[in-house]
Coordinates of C-alpha atoms in Angstrom, one line a residue:
M1 CA 59.9 91.6 169.6
K2 CA 62.7 92.6 167.3
I3 CA 62.0 95.2 164.6
Y4 CA 64.2 93.6 162.1
T5 CA 63.3 90.2 160.7
K6 CA 65.8 89.8 157.9
T7 CA 63.0 88.3 155.7
G8 CA 63.2 91.2 153.3
D9 CA 66.9 91.1 152.7
K10 CA 66.4 89.7 149.2
G11 CA 64.0 92.4 148.1
T12 CA 60.7 90.9 148.9
T13 CA 58.1 91.5 151.6
A14 CA 55.0 89.7 152.8
L15 CA 51.4 90.9 152.4
F16 CA 48.7 90.2 155.0
G17 CA 48.0 86.6 154.2
G18 CA 51.6 85.6 153.7
T19 CA 52.0 86.2 149.9
R20 CA 55.5 87.5 149.2
V21 CA 56.0 90.2 146.5
P22 CA 58.9 92.3 145.4
K23 CA 59.3 95.5 147.4
H24 CA 58.8 97.5 144.3
H25 CA 55.4 95.9 143.6
I26 CA 52.7 98.5 142.9
R27 CA 50.8 97.2 146.0
I28 CA 53.8 98.0 148.2
E29 CA 54.2 101.4 146.4
S30 CA 50.5 102.1 147.1
Y31 CA 50.4 101.4 150.8
G32 CA 53.9 102.8 151.3
T33 CA 52.6 106.1 149.8
V34 CA 49.6 106.0 152.1
D35 CA 52.0 105.5 155.0
E36 CA 54.0 108.5 153.8
L37 CA 50.8 110.5 153.6
N38 CA 49.9 109.5 157.1
S39 CA 53.3 110.9 158.3
H40 CA 52.6 114.2 156.6
I41 CA 49.1 114.4 158.2
G42 CA 50.9 113.9 161.5
L43 CA 53.1 116.9 160.7
I44 CA 50.0 119.0 160.0
R45 CA 48.4 117.8 163.2
D46 CA 51.5 119.0 165.1
Q47 CA 50.8 122.5 163.9
D48 CA 48.5 125.1 165.6
T49 CA 45.4 124.0 163.7
G50 CA 42.9 124.1 166.6
E51 CA 41.4 121.2 168.6
H52 CA 38.6 120.4 166.1
T53 CA 41.0 120.1 163.2
K54 CA 43.4 118.0 165.3
K55 CA 40.5 115.7 166.1
I56 CA 39.6 115.4 162.4
L57 CA 43.2 114.8 161.4
S58 CA 43.5 112.0 164.0
R59 CA 40.4 110.4 162.5
I60 CA 42.0 110.7 159.0
Q61 CA 45.2 109.1 160.3
D62 CA 43.1 106.2 161.7
R63 CA 41.3 105.8 158.3
L64 CA 44.7 105.8 156.5
F65 CA 45.8 102.9 158.6
T66 CA 42.6 101.1 157.4
I67 CA 43.4 102.0 153.8
G68 CA 47.0 100.8 154.2
S69 CA 45.8 97.5 155.7
T70 CA 43.3 97.1 152.8
L71 CA 46.0 97.7 150.2
A72 CA 48.5 95.4 152.1
T73 CA 46.1 92.4 151.9
D74 CA 46.4 89.9 149.1
P75 CA 42.9 89.9 147.5
E76 CA 43.0 86.1 147.2
K77 CA 43.6 85.8 151.0
Q78 CA 41.1 88.4 152.2
K79 CA 38.9 85.7 153.7
L80 CA 40.1 83.2 156.3
K81 CA 39.2 79.5 156.0
N82 CA 36.3 80.0 158.3
G83 CA 34.9 82.7 155.9
K84 CA 35.6 85.7 158.1
D85 CA 37.5 88.7 156.9
R86 CA 41.3 88.5 157.5
L87 CA 41.2 92.1 158.6
N88 CA 39.1 92.5 161.7
I89 CA 38.8 96.3 161.3
P90 CA 36.1 98.7 160.2
K91 CA 36.2 99.3 156.4
I92 CA 36.1 102.8 154.9
S93 CA 32.5 103.8 155.0
A94 CA 30.2 106.3 153.3
E95 CA 30.2 108.1 156.7
D96 CA 34.0 108.5 156.5
I97 CA 33.7 110.1 153.1
E98 CA 30.7 112.3 154.2
L99 CA 32.8 113.6 157.1
L100 CA 35.4 114.9 154.8
E101 CA 32.7 116.5 152.6
K102 CA 31.0 118.1 155.6
E103 CA 34.3 119.5 156.9
M104 CA 35.0 121.0 153.5
D105 CA 31.5 122.5 153.3
N106 CA 31.9 124.0 156.7
M107 CA 35.3 125.5 155.9
N108 CA 34.2 126.8 152.5
E109 CA 31.4 128.8 154.2
E110 CA 34.1 130.9 155.8
L111 CA 36.4 131.3 152.8
P112 CA 36.3 133.8 149.9
E113 CA 35.3 132.4 146.6
M114 CA 38.2 131.0 144.6
T115 CA 38.7 132.7 141.3
H116 CA 42.2 131.5 140.5
F117 CA 44.6 128.7 141.3
V118 CA 46.6 129.5 144.4
L119 CA 50.3 129.0 144.8
P120 CA 51.3 126.7 147.6
G121 CA 52.9 128.5 150.5
G122 CA 52.3 131.6 152.6
H123 CA 52.9 129.9 156.0
Q124 CA 54.7 126.7 157.0
S125 CA 51.4 125.0 158.2
V126 CA 49.8 125.9 154.8
S127 CA 52.8 124.4 152.9
F128 CA 52.5 121.2 154.9
C129 CA 48.9 120.8 153.8
H130 CA 49.9 121.3 150.2
I131 CA 52.7 118.7 150.4
A132 CA 50.2 116.3 152.0
R133 CA 47.7 117.0 149.2
C134 CA 50.3 116.2 146.6
V135 CA 51.3 113.0 148.4
C136 CA 47.6 112.1 148.6
R137 CA 47.2 112.6 144.9
R138 CA 50.2 110.3 144.3
A139 CA 48.7 107.7 146.6
E140 CA 45.4 108.0 144.7
R141 CA 47.2 107.5 141.3
L142 CA 49.0 104.4 142.6
A143 CA 45.9 103.0 144.2
T144 CA 43.9 103.5 141.0
A145 CA 46.6 101.7 139.0
L146 CA 46.5 98.8 141.5
Y147 CA 42.7 98.7 141.4
E148 CA 42.9 98.1 137.6
I149 CA 45.1 95.1 138.2
E150 CA 43.5 93.7 141.4
A151 CA 40.3 95.3 142.6
F152 CA 39.7 96.1 146.2
D153 CA 37.1 98.2 148.2
A154 CA 36.3 101.1 145.9
A155 CA 35.5 103.3 148.9
V156 CA 39.3 103.5 149.3
L157 CA 39.6 105.4 146.0
Q158 CA 36.7 107.7 146.9
Y159 CA 38.3 108.5 150.3
L160 CA 41.7 109.3 148.9
N161 CA 40.0 111.5 146.3
R162 CA 38.0 113.5 148.9
L163 CA 41.0 113.6 151.2
S164 CA 43.2 115.5 148.7
D165 CA 40.3 118.0 148.3
Y166 CA 40.0 118.3 152.1
L167 CA 43.7 119.0 152.4
F168 CA 43.4 121.8 149.8
V169 CA 40.5 123.4 151.6
L170 CA 42.3 123.0 154.9
A171 CA 45.3 124.8 153.4
R172 CA 43.1 127.7 152.4
M173 CA 41.4 127.8 155.8
L174 CA 44.7 127.8 157.6
S175 CA 45.9 130.7 155.3
K176 CA 42.8 132.6 156.5
R177 CA 43.2 131.8 160.2
L178 CA 47.0 132.5 160.2
Q179 CA 46.5 135.6 158.1
A180 CA 48.9 134.3 155.5
E181 CA 48.7 135.7 152.0
E182 CA 47.0 133.5 149.6
V183 CA 48.9 134.2 146.3
K184 CA 46.8 133.7 143.2
W185 CA 48.5 132.2 140.2
I186 CA 48.1 134.7 137.4
P187 CA 50.0 133.5 134.3
E188 CA 52.5 135.9 132.8
K189 CA 51.5 137.5 129.5
S190 CA 53.6 136.3 126.6

């Protein structure tokens, strides 16, 4: 199978279901940003995060492929002629969201109370988490804008929202494990 198809040479691409849209369509921006996020998660997973965290990050990457597939499906073509879902994959579930919440709760038990905003940085692995968090927030903004135009499974929005929080808490946890300084943001006096 060739990677290049030449079908996008005029600035359009196909959604699942065959509908062609411009490559700058908000739907493409949405799932493209989720793909970018998935790459950043892979970069975090390549760090020395511990086996448990690597397992959770792999699960997150799997769920991001589900989200990307959901966003890449034309809502008018979600169902096949036989009535079955076009995407034969598990949807984002309440359990997926609860897993992120449980992981955050477990990490937060080991962390000092947060009294200030923290500046991103302190260690490369921590910085990767903050970059992924920011990309996740952008993916969430694009997905919510798309949702206003063409609704899809609302669990996708919930998952992206929890994931950005998870990435923030993971950054804090890695700061602690790696003994990196967590720099508080204290505004300068005017």
